[in-house]
């Protein structure tokens, strides 16, 4: 699946803590609206989804300066995946919820935006019927593509935010990386659950590991104790890609060697001094301050 990546369809209305940016003013609204219309038109012509970022203030700005009718048109014109959605208040959630069949949330549990704008209000999104997928924030510089890690992180973030450990039980969190994630992508009729007529996308988990222990609750064990390393077999559309942890379609060792070589070439041409922690491993230090 391909998507049209529009960084901020409705503009970025929060300050970035690492990269200087100017928060849009009322006078910027015509340009932002024209760009949004252009991107929506392009996505419709290509027949693709839009992937965009939204944080607190994005929808409110659009309502105030574009009008409700224009915002409804934008959010209903083509499928939209909203990344992060940190800090959205109930008023902005209500607007997105009106288009829950067209808009989905890609929530990131492990990201610095949680510190800056607050956690994504996942329980409120779900109460509004908006599909939510648990995702990663890429691989650099402090995270990874290991989606399994994000399950328990999402749980703890939301438990802390809501002060309630009964919300988002294991079954719900597992759904958010399977069938609900498929709904966010508009692929729920093809993947996301094991049903007749859908693609045979299946993973087999080895639960007979000491760190998992005796399993009394499968969903809870998968959420809290299992990891990506416990994935034994992988089938995609019925084709075996991994069996007994051995990849069948790629040469893992060759890929890692090539990646290491490419990384070395990059690092030779980049000054990493500002990013290194002096005295690391010898004494406690602070992380480098963000570059101005």
PDB file of C-alpha atoms in Angstrom:
ATOM      1  CA  UNK A   1       0.000   0.000   0.000  1.00  0.00           C
ATOM      2  CA  UNK A   2       1.240   3.498  -0.887  1.00  0.00           C
ATOM      3  CA  UNK A   3       0.104   6.757   0.683  1.00  0.00           C
ATOM      4  CA  UNK A   4       0.536  10.426  -0.149  1.00  0.00           C
ATOM      5  CA  UNK A   5       2.591  11.794   2.761  1.00  0.00           C
ATOM      6  CA  UNK A   6       1.443  15.322   3.545  1.00  0.00           C
ATOM      7  CA  UNK A   7       3.377  16.442   6.656  1.00  0.00           C
ATOM      8  CA  UNK A   8       0.656  18.762   8.019  1.00  0.00           C
ATOM      9  CA  UNK A   9      -2.555  18.788   6.022  1.00  0.00           C
ATOM     10  CA  UNK A  10      -4.120  21.423   8.305  1.00  0.00           C
ATOM     11  CA  UNK A  11      -0.860  23.086   9.322  1.00  0.00           C
ATOM     12  CA  UNK A  12       1.364  22.577  12.364  1.00  0.00           C
ATOM     13  CA  UNK A  13       0.044  24.586  15.286  1.00  0.00           C
ATOM     14  CA  UNK A  14       2.459  23.559  18.019  1.00  0.00           C
ATOM     15  CA  UNK A  15       6.096  24.496  18.503  1.00  0.00           C
ATOM     16  CA  UNK A  16       8.688  21.888  17.587  1.00  0.00           C
ATOM     17  CA  UNK A  17      11.212  21.554  20.399  1.00  0.00           C
ATOM     18  CA  UNK A  18      14.129  20.619  18.138  1.00  0.00           C
ATOM     19  CA  UNK A  19      13.497  22.298  14.790  1.00  0.00           C
ATOM     20  CA  UNK A  20      12.454  25.963  14.856  1.00  0.00           C
ATOM     21  CA  UNK A  21       9.066  26.591  13.270  1.00  0.00           C
ATOM     22  CA  UNK A  22       6.593  29.456  13.127  1.00  0.00           C
ATOM     23  CA  UNK A  23       3.073  28.646  14.278  1.00  0.00           C
ATOM     24  CA  UNK A  24       0.602  29.709  11.537  1.00  0.00           C
ATOM     25  CA  UNK A  25      -1.407  32.881  11.984  1.00  0.00           C
ATOM     26  CA  UNK A  26      -4.804  33.795  10.556  1.00  0.00           C
ATOM     27  CA  UNK A  27      -3.127  35.353   7.514  1.00  0.00           C
ATOM     28  CA  UNK A  28      -1.631  31.959   6.608  1.00  0.00           C
ATOM     29  CA  UNK A  29      -5.034  30.264   6.330  1.00  0.00           C
ATOM     30  CA  UNK A  30      -5.585  30.858   2.567  1.00  0.00           C
ATOM     31  CA  UNK A  31      -2.254  29.253   1.701  1.00  0.00           C
ATOM     32  CA  UNK A  32      -2.820  26.273   4.029  1.00  0.00           C
ATOM     33  CA  UNK A  33      -6.321  25.748   2.649  1.00  0.00           C
ATOM     34  CA  UNK A  34      -5.130  25.944  -0.960  1.00  0.00           C
ATOM     35  CA  UNK A  35      -2.423  23.391  -0.211  1.00  0.00           C
ATOM     36  CA  UNK A  36      -4.907  21.080   1.541  1.00  0.00           C
ATOM     37  CA  UNK A  37      -7.254  21.239  -1.445  1.00  0.00           C
ATOM     38  CA  UNK A  38      -4.354  20.500  -3.801  1.00  0.00           C
ATOM     39  CA  UNK A  39      -3.249  17.477  -1.764  1.00  0.00           C
ATOM     40  CA  UNK A  40      -6.801  16.134  -1.497  1.00  0.00           C
ATOM     41  CA  UNK A  41      -7.236  16.496  -5.256  1.00  0.00           C
ATOM     42  CA  UNK A  42      -3.945  14.726  -5.914  1.00  0.00           C
ATOM     43  CA  UNK A  43      -4.817  11.859  -3.560  1.00  0.00           C
ATOM     44  CA  UNK A  44      -8.194  11.404  -5.234  1.00  0.00           C
ATOM     45  CA  UNK A  45      -6.610  11.418  -8.686  1.00  0.00           C
ATOM     46  CA  UNK A  46      -4.094   8.782  -7.566  1.00  0.00           C
ATOM     47  CA  UNK A  47      -6.703   6.790  -5.684  1.00  0.00           C
ATOM     48  CA  UNK A  48      -4.549   6.728  -2.574  1.00  0.00           C
ATOM     49  CA  UNK A  49      -4.668   7.481   1.143  1.00  0.00           C
ATOM     50  CA  UNK A  50      -3.264  10.630   2.731  1.00  0.00           C
ATOM     51  CA  UNK A  51      -0.856  10.169   5.640  1.00  0.00           C
ATOM     52  CA  UNK A  52      -0.517  13.341   7.694  1.00  0.00           C
ATOM     53  CA  UNK A  53       0.381  14.621  11.159  1.00  0.00           C
ATOM     54  CA  UNK A  54      -2.012  16.362  13.514  1.00  0.00           C
ATOM     55  CA  UNK A  55      -1.475  17.687  17.000  1.00  0.00           C
ATOM     56  CA  UNK A  56      -3.521  19.810  19.366  1.00  0.00           C
ATOM     57  CA  UNK A  57      -4.797  22.912  17.574  1.00  0.00           C
ATOM     58  CA  UNK A  58      -4.776  21.635  13.983  1.00  0.00           C
ATOM     59  CA  UNK A  59      -8.499  20.942  13.679  1.00  0.00           C
ATOM     60  CA  UNK A  60      -9.452  23.989  15.758  1.00  0.00           C
ATOM     61  CA  UNK A  61      -7.452  26.285  13.452  1.00  0.00           C
ATOM     62  CA  UNK A  62      -9.105  24.781  10.397  1.00  0.00           C
ATOM     63  CA  UNK A  63     -12.596  25.182  11.860  1.00  0.00           C
ATOM     64  CA  UNK A  64     -11.972  28.816  12.784  1.00  0.00           C
ATOM     65  CA  UNK A  65     -10.366  29.858   9.497  1.00  0.00           C
ATOM     66  CA  UNK A  66     -11.773  27.452   6.877  1.00  0.00           C
ATOM     67  CA  UNK A  67     -15.230  26.861   8.339  1.00  0.00           C
ATOM     68  CA  UNK A  68     -17.010  23.658   9.330  1.00  0.00           C
ATOM     69  CA  UNK A  69     -18.202  22.876   5.802  1.00  0.00           C
ATOM     70  CA  UNK A  70     -14.696  23.116   4.332  1.00  0.00           C
ATOM     71  CA  UNK A  71     -13.205  20.953   7.079  1.00  0.00           C
ATOM     72  CA  UNK A  72     -15.926  18.347   6.545  1.00  0.00           C
ATOM     73  CA  UNK A  73     -15.119  18.343   2.837  1.00  0.00           C
ATOM     74  CA  UNK A  74     -11.397  17.851   3.496  1.00  0.00           C
ATOM     75  CA  UNK A  75     -11.866  15.048   6.016  1.00  0.00           C
ATOM     76  CA  UNK A  76     -14.346  13.166   3.853  1.00  0.00           C
ATOM     77  CA  UNK A  77     -12.792  13.539   0.408  1.00  0.00           C
ATOM     78  CA  UNK A  78     -10.352  10.604   0.638  1.00  0.00           C
ATOM     79  CA  UNK A  79      -9.059   8.155   3.268  1.00  0.00           C
ATOM     80  CA  UNK A  80      -6.824   9.900   5.822  1.00  0.00           C
ATOM     81  CA  UNK A  81      -4.407   8.340   8.313  1.00  0.00           C
ATOM     82  CA  UNK A  82      -3.660  10.811  11.107  1.00  0.00           C
ATOM     83  CA  UNK A  83      -0.290  10.231  12.742  1.00  0.00           C
ATOM     84  CA  UNK A  84       0.281  10.954  16.448  1.00  0.00           C
ATOM     85  CA  UNK A  85      -2.813  13.072  17.303  1.00  0.00           C
ATOM     86  CA  UNK A  86      -1.215  14.008  20.615  1.00  0.00           C
ATOM     87  CA  UNK A  87      -3.102  16.317  22.946  1.00  0.00           C
ATOM     88  CA  UNK A  88      -6.297  16.637  20.905  1.00  0.00           C
ATOM     89  CA  UNK A  89      -9.146  17.970  23.081  1.00  0.00           C
ATOM     90  CA  UNK A  90     -12.662  16.553  22.924  1.00  0.00           C
ATOM     91  CA  UNK A  91     -13.884  19.308  20.573  1.00  0.00           C
ATOM     92  CA  UNK A  92     -11.327  18.353  17.930  1.00  0.00           C
ATOM     93  CA  UNK A  93     -11.955  14.647  18.478  1.00  0.00           C
ATOM     94  CA  UNK A  94     -15.676  15.221  17.831  1.00  0.00           C
ATOM     95  CA  UNK A  95     -14.899  16.715  14.416  1.00  0.00           C
ATOM     96  CA  UNK A  96     -12.749  13.724  13.414  1.00  0.00           C
ATOM     97  CA  UNK A  97     -15.361  11.326  14.813  1.00  0.00           C
ATOM     98  CA  UNK A  98     -17.913  12.662  12.308  1.00  0.00           C
ATOM     99  CA  UNK A  99     -15.645  11.160   9.648  1.00  0.00           C
ATOM    100  CA  UNK A 100     -14.711   7.953  11.489  1.00  0.00           C
ATOM    101  CA  UNK A 101     -15.379   5.877   8.377  1.00  0.00           C
ATOM    102  CA  UNK A 102     -12.797   7.900   6.509  1.00  0.00           C
ATOM    103  CA  UNK A 103     -10.216   8.904   9.135  1.00  0.00           C
ATOM    104  CA  UNK A 104      -8.053   6.688  11.335  1.00  0.00           C
ATOM    105  CA  UNK A 105      -5.390   7.363  13.963  1.00  0.00           C
ATOM    106  CA  UNK A 106      -1.836   5.979  13.898  1.00  0.00           C
ATOM    107  CA  UNK A 107      -0.822   6.410  17.525  1.00  0.00           C
ATOM    108  CA  UNK A 108       2.837   6.318  18.562  1.00  0.00           C
ATOM    109  CA  UNK A 109       3.471   5.205  22.142  1.00  0.00           C
ATOM    110  CA  UNK A 110       7.220   5.849  22.231  1.00  0.00           C
ATOM    111  CA  UNK A 111       7.894   9.343  20.915  1.00  0.00           C
ATOM    112  CA  UNK A 112       9.058  12.693  22.250  1.00  0.00           C
ATOM    113  CA  UNK A 113       5.702  14.241  21.285  1.00  0.00           C
ATOM    114  CA  UNK A 114       4.256  12.545  24.362  1.00  0.00           C
ATOM    115  CA  UNK A 115       6.463  14.807  26.472  1.00  0.00           C
ATOM    116  CA  UNK A 116       5.656  17.938  24.514  1.00  0.00           C
ATOM    117  CA  UNK A 117       1.920  17.809  23.816  1.00  0.00           C
ATOM    118  CA  UNK A 118       0.558  15.026  26.029  1.00  0.00           C
ATOM    119  CA  UNK A 119      -0.459  11.490  25.131  1.00  0.00           C
ATOM    120  CA  UNK A 120      -2.824  10.757  22.265  1.00  0.00           C
ATOM    121  CA  UNK A 121      -6.263  10.363  23.907  1.00  0.00           C
ATOM    122  CA  UNK A 122      -6.847   6.818  22.650  1.00  0.00           C
ATOM    123  CA  UNK A 123      -9.850   6.010  24.907  1.00  0.00           C
ATOM    124  CA  UNK A 124     -11.614   9.174  23.686  1.00  0.00           C
ATOM    125  CA  UNK A 125     -10.907   8.278  20.055  1.00  0.00           C
ATOM    126  CA  UNK A 126     -12.332   4.815  20.595  1.00  0.00           C
ATOM    127  CA  UNK A 127     -15.420   6.173  22.361  1.00  0.00           C
ATOM    128  CA  UNK A 128     -15.963   8.280  19.258  1.00  0.00           C
ATOM    129  CA  UNK A 129     -15.733   5.181  17.063  1.00  0.00           C
ATOM    130  CA  UNK A 130     -12.492   6.311  15.399  1.00  0.00           C
ATOM    131  CA  UNK A 131     -10.232   3.352  14.515  1.00  0.00           C
ATOM    132  CA  UNK A 132      -6.808   3.525  16.173  1.00  0.00           C
ATOM    133  CA  UNK A 133      -3.670   1.614  15.215  1.00  0.00           C
ATOM    134  CA  UNK A 134      -0.599   1.226  17.414  1.00  0.00           C
ATOM    135  CA  UNK A 135       2.507   2.107  15.406  1.00  0.00           C
ATOM    136  CA  UNK A 136       6.207   2.890  15.755  1.00  0.00           C
ATOM    137  CA  UNK A 137       7.846   6.215  14.912  1.00  0.00           C
ATOM    138  CA  UNK A 138      10.448   4.784  12.572  1.00  0.00           C
ATOM    139  CA  UNK A 139      13.909   3.538  13.452  1.00  0.00           C
ATOM    140  CA  UNK A 140      16.033   6.556  14.319  1.00  0.00           C
ATOM    141  CA  UNK A 141      17.430   7.976  16.456  1.00  0.00           C
ATOM    142  CA  UNK A 142      15.944   6.439  19.596  1.00  0.00           C
ATOM    143  CA  UNK A 143      13.284   3.943  18.581  1.00  0.00           C
ATOM    144  CA  UNK A 144      12.905   0.917  16.304  1.00  0.00           C
ATOM    145  CA  UNK A 145      10.460  -0.839  14.002  1.00  0.00           C
ATOM    146  CA  UNK A 146       9.738  -3.437  16.684  1.00  0.00           C
ATOM    147  CA  UNK A 147       5.982  -3.048  16.902  1.00  0.00           C
ATOM    148  CA  UNK A 148       5.696  -5.553  19.734  1.00  0.00           C
ATOM    149  CA  UNK A 149       7.357  -3.129  22.163  1.00  0.00           C
ATOM    150  CA  UNK A 150       4.633  -0.581  21.555  1.00  0.00           C
ATOM    151  CA  UNK A 151       1.800  -2.705  22.949  1.00  0.00           C
ATOM    152  CA  UNK A 152       2.809  -2.458  26.597  1.00  0.00           C
ATOM    153  CA  UNK A 153       4.062   1.100  26.124  1.00  0.00           C
ATOM    154  CA  UNK A 154       0.670   2.127  24.818  1.00  0.00           C
ATOM    155  CA  UNK A 155      -1.009   0.462  27.770  1.00  0.00           C
ATOM    156  CA  UNK A 156       1.196   2.179  30.335  1.00  0.00           C
ATOM    157  CA  UNK A 157       0.872   5.598  28.646  1.00  0.00           C
ATOM    158  CA  UNK A 158      -2.902   5.434  28.675  1.00  0.00           C
ATOM    159  CA  UNK A 159      -3.123   3.928  32.167  1.00  0.00           C
ATOM    160  CA  UNK A 160      -0.992   6.783  33.446  1.00  0.00           C
ATOM    161  CA  UNK A 161      -2.955   9.416  31.534  1.00  0.00           C
ATOM    162  CA  UNK A 162      -6.343   8.098  32.630  1.00  0.00           C
ATOM    163  CA  UNK A 163      -5.330   6.876  36.071  1.00  0.00           C
ATOM    164  CA  UNK A 164      -7.128   3.652  35.275  1.00  0.00           C
ATOM    165  CA  UNK A 165      -5.538   0.278  34.538  1.00  0.00           C
ATOM    166  CA  UNK A 166      -8.811  -1.274  33.399  1.00  0.00           C
ATOM    167  CA  UNK A 167      -8.906   0.643  30.129  1.00  0.00           C
ATOM    168  CA  UNK A 168      -7.358  -0.863  26.990  1.00  0.00           C
ATOM    169  CA  UNK A 169      -7.267  -4.507  28.100  1.00  0.00           C
ATOM    170  CA  UNK A 170      -4.901  -6.917  26.295  1.00  0.00           C
ATOM    171  CA  UNK A 171      -7.520  -8.034  23.762  1.00  0.00           C
ATOM    172  CA  UNK A 172      -8.123  -4.415  22.721  1.00  0.00           C
ATOM    173  CA  UNK A 173      -4.431  -3.668  22.345  1.00  0.00           C
ATOM    174  CA  UNK A 174      -3.902  -6.783  20.227  1.00  0.00           C
ATOM    175  CA  UNK A 175      -6.815  -5.715  18.032  1.00  0.00           C
ATOM    176  CA  UNK A 176      -5.076  -2.351  17.535  1.00  0.00           C
ATOM    177  CA  UNK A 177      -2.183  -4.070  15.745  1.00  0.00           C
ATOM    178  CA  UNK A 178      -4.407  -6.437  13.759  1.00  0.00           C
ATOM    179  CA  UNK A 179      -7.993  -5.791  12.661  1.00  0.00           C
ATOM    180  CA  UNK A 180      -8.218  -2.207  13.892  1.00  0.00           C
ATOM    181  CA  UNK A 181      -4.924  -1.349  12.207  1.00  0.00           C
ATOM    182  CA  UNK A 182      -6.389  -2.808   9.023  1.00  0.00           C
ATOM    183  CA  UNK A 183      -9.420  -0.522   9.409  1.00  0.00           C
ATOM    184  CA  UNK A 184      -7.156   2.504   9.770  1.00  0.00           C
ATOM    185  CA  UNK A 185      -5.588   1.581   6.422  1.00  0.00           C
ATOM    186  CA  UNK A 186      -8.928   0.745   4.814  1.00  0.00           C
ATOM    187  CA  UNK A 187      -7.814  -2.870   4.342  1.00  0.00           C
ATOM    188  CA  UNK A 188     -10.168  -4.569   6.804  1.00  0.00           C
ATOM    189  CA  UNK A 189     -11.749  -6.647   4.028  1.00  0.00           C
ATOM    190  CA  UNK A 190      -8.355  -8.062   3.022  1.00  0.00           C
ATOM    191  CA  UNK A 191      -6.273  -8.466   6.168  1.00  0.00           C
ATOM    192  CA  UNK A 192      -6.373  -8.021   9.944  1.00  0.00           C
ATOM    193  CA  UNK A 193      -8.186 -11.175  11.010  1.00  0.00           C
ATOM    194  CA  UNK A 194      -8.271 -14.861  10.114  1.00  0.00           C
ATOM    195  CA  UNK A 195     -11.419 -15.246   8.009  1.00  0.00           C
ATOM    196  CA  UNK A 196     -12.455 -17.047   4.848  1.00  0.00           C
ATOM    197  CA  UNK A 197     -11.726 -14.833   1.859  1.00  0.00           C
ATOM    198  CA  UNK A 198      -8.983 -12.769   3.504  1.00  0.00           C
ATOM    199  CA  UNK A 199      -5.269 -13.067   2.837  1.00  0.00           C
ATOM    200  CA  UNK A 200      -3.536 -15.675   4.953  1.00  0.00           C
ATOM    201  CA  UNK A 201      -1.292 -13.325   6.951  1.00  0.00           C
ATOM    202  CA  UNK A 202      -0.324 -15.336  10.030  1.00  0.00           C
ATOM    203  CA  UNK A 203       2.420 -15.356  12.653  1.00  0.00           C
ATOM    204  CA  UNK A 204       3.154 -18.236  15.024  1.00  0.00           C
ATOM    205  CA  UNK A 205       4.402 -17.317  18.507  1.00  0.00           C
ATOM    206  CA  UNK A 206       6.609 -19.618  20.570  1.00  0.00           C
ATOM    207  CA  UNK A 207       5.089 -19.388  24.058  1.00  0.00           C
ATOM    208  CA  UNK A 208       7.323 -22.105  25.529  1.00  0.00           C
ATOM    209  CA  UNK A 209       9.974 -19.696  26.751  1.00  0.00           C
ATOM    210  CA  UNK A 210      11.164 -19.105  30.329  1.00  0.00           C
ATOM    211  CA  UNK A 211      10.504 -15.355  30.238  1.00  0.00           C
ATOM    212  CA  UNK A 212       6.870 -16.035  29.334  1.00  0.00           C
ATOM    213  CA  UNK A 213       6.379 -18.782  31.876  1.00  0.00           C
ATOM    214  CA  UNK A 214       3.199 -20.777  32.430  1.00  0.00           C
ATOM    215  CA  UNK A 215       0.459 -19.149  30.377  1.00  0.00           C
ATOM    216  CA  UNK A 216      -2.891 -18.715  32.078  1.00  0.00           C
ATOM    217  CA  UNK A 217      -4.101 -15.771  29.972  1.00  0.00           C
ATOM    218  CA  UNK A 218      -2.902 -15.863  26.358  1.00  0.00           C
ATOM    219  CA  UNK A 219      -3.729 -12.233  25.527  1.00  0.00           C
ATOM    220  CA  UNK A 220      -2.085 -10.933  28.679  1.00  0.00           C
ATOM    221  CA  UNK A 221       1.021 -13.062  28.117  1.00  0.00           C
ATOM    222  CA  UNK A 222       1.320 -11.773  24.551  1.00  0.00           C
ATOM    223  CA  UNK A 223       0.953  -8.175  25.729  1.00  0.00           C
ATOM    224  CA  UNK A 224       3.211  -8.174  28.776  1.00  0.00           C
ATOM    225  CA  UNK A 225       5.743 -10.985  28.351  1.00  0.00           C
ATOM    226  CA  UNK A 226       6.182 -11.911  24.696  1.00  0.00           C
ATOM    227  CA  UNK A 227       8.435 -10.026  22.288  1.00  0.00           C
ATOM    228  CA  UNK A 228       9.250  -9.962  18.596  1.00  0.00           C
ATOM    229  CA  UNK A 229      11.953 -12.537  19.298  1.00  0.00           C
ATOM    230  CA  UNK A 230       9.202 -15.047  20.083  1.00  0.00           C
ATOM    231  CA  UNK A 231       7.876 -14.955  16.523  1.00  0.00           C
ATOM    232  CA  UNK A 232       8.743 -18.386  15.116  1.00  0.00           C
ATOM    233  CA  UNK A 233       6.942 -18.502  11.760  1.00  0.00           C
ATOM    234  CA  UNK A 234       5.549 -15.841   9.406  1.00  0.00           C
ATOM    235  CA  UNK A 235       3.167 -16.314   6.474  1.00  0.00           C
ATOM    236  CA  UNK A 236       2.122 -13.447   4.213  1.00  0.00           C
ATOM    237  CA  UNK A 237      -0.736 -14.135   1.830  1.00  0.00           C
ATOM    238  CA  UNK A 238      -0.146 -17.825   2.444  1.00  0.00           C
ATOM    239  CA  UNK A 239       3.541 -17.704   1.534  1.00  0.00           C
ATOM    240  CA  UNK A 240       6.065 -18.770   4.172  1.00  0.00           C
ATOM    241  CA  UNK A 241       8.587 -15.990   4.783  1.00  0.00           C
ATOM    242  CA  UNK A 242       9.970 -17.204   8.097  1.00  0.00           C
ATOM    243  CA  UNK A 243      10.030 -20.748   9.472  1.00  0.00           C
ATOM    244  CA  UNK A 244      11.682 -21.710  12.751  1.00  0.00           C
ATOM    245  CA  UNK A 245      13.139 -18.178  12.777  1.00  0.00           C
ATOM    246  CA  UNK A 246      14.932 -18.743   9.465  1.00  0.00           C
ATOM    247  CA  UNK A 247      14.110 -16.285   6.680  1.00  0.00           C
ATOM    248  CA  UNK A 248      13.199 -17.992   3.393  1.00  0.00           C
ATOM    249  CA  UNK A 249      13.171 -15.061   0.971  1.00  0.00           C
ATOM    250  CA  UNK A 250      16.147 -12.910   1.959  1.00  0.00           C
ATOM    251  CA  UNK A 251      19.752 -13.332   3.029  1.00  0.00           C
ATOM    252  CA  UNK A 252      19.697 -11.692   6.465  1.00  0.00           C
ATOM    253  CA  UNK A 253      23.473 -11.768   6.923  1.00  0.00           C
ATOM    254  CA  UNK A 254      24.112 -10.097   3.564  1.00  0.00           C
ATOM    255  CA  UNK A 255      21.547  -7.388   4.294  1.00  0.00           C
ATOM    256  CA  UNK A 256      23.110  -6.619   7.665  1.00  0.00           C
ATOM    257  CA  UNK A 257      26.597  -6.412   6.172  1.00  0.00           C
ATOM    258  CA  UNK A 258      25.394  -4.046   3.467  1.00  0.00           C
ATOM    259  CA  UNK A 259      23.536  -1.908   6.007  1.00  0.00           C
ATOM    260  CA  UNK A 260      26.657  -1.696   8.173  1.00  0.00           C
ATOM    261  CA  UNK A 261      28.736  -0.635   5.185  1.00  0.00           C
ATOM    262  CA  UNK A 262      26.245   2.039   4.143  1.00  0.00           C
ATOM    263  CA  UNK A 263      26.015   3.368   7.696  1.00  0.00           C
ATOM    264  CA  UNK A 264      29.799   3.601   7.906  1.00  0.00           C
ATOM    265  CA  UNK A 265      29.865   5.591   4.660  1.00  0.00           C
ATOM    266  CA  UNK A 266      27.312   8.026   6.034  1.00  0.00           C
ATOM    267  CA  UNK A 267      29.061   8.466   9.384  1.00  0.00           C
ATOM    268  CA  UNK A 268      32.352   9.241   7.665  1.00  0.00           C
ATOM    269  CA  UNK A 269      30.718  12.296   6.119  1.00  0.00           C
ATOM    270  CA  UNK A 270      28.841  13.550   9.168  1.00  0.00           C
ATOM    271  CA  UNK A 271      30.163  15.256  12.291  1.00  0.00           C
ATOM    272  CA  UNK A 272      28.623  13.258  15.123  1.00  0.00           C
ATOM    273  CA  UNK A 273      30.340  15.311  17.823  1.00  0.00           C
ATOM    274  CA  UNK A 274      27.268  17.358  18.792  1.00  0.00           C
ATOM    275  CA  UNK A 275      25.265  14.169  19.275  1.00  0.00           C
ATOM    276  CA  UNK A 276      27.745  12.147  21.325  1.00  0.00           C
ATOM    277  CA  UNK A 277      27.561  11.920  25.111  1.00  0.00           C
ATOM    278  CA  UNK A 278      30.979  12.741  26.547  1.00  0.00           C
ATOM    279  CA  UNK A 279      32.197  10.181  29.037  1.00  0.00           C
ATOM    280  CA  UNK A 280      29.473   7.706  28.185  1.00  0.00           C
ATOM    281  CA  UNK A 281      29.832   4.436  30.153  1.00  0.00           C
ATOM    282  CA  UNK A 282      32.347   6.072  32.523  1.00  0.00           C
ATOM    283  CA  UNK A 283      30.020   8.419  34.414  1.00  0.00           C
ATOM    284  CA  UNK A 284      26.369   9.483  34.344  1.00  0.00           C
ATOM    285  CA  UNK A 285      25.755  12.303  31.876  1.00  0.00           C
ATOM    286  CA  UNK A 286      22.898  14.225  30.377  1.00  0.00           C
ATOM    287  CA  UNK A 287      21.776  13.730  26.815  1.00  0.00           C
ATOM    288  CA  UNK A 288      23.114  16.376  24.408  1.00  0.00           C
ATOM    289  CA  UNK A 289      20.901  19.412  24.266  1.00  0.00           C
ATOM    290  CA  UNK A 290      18.822  19.724  21.082  1.00  0.00           C
ATOM    291  CA  UNK A 291      20.496  21.771  18.387  1.00  0.00           C
ATOM    292  CA  UNK A 292      18.989  25.266  18.115  1.00  0.00           C
TER     293      UNK A 292
END
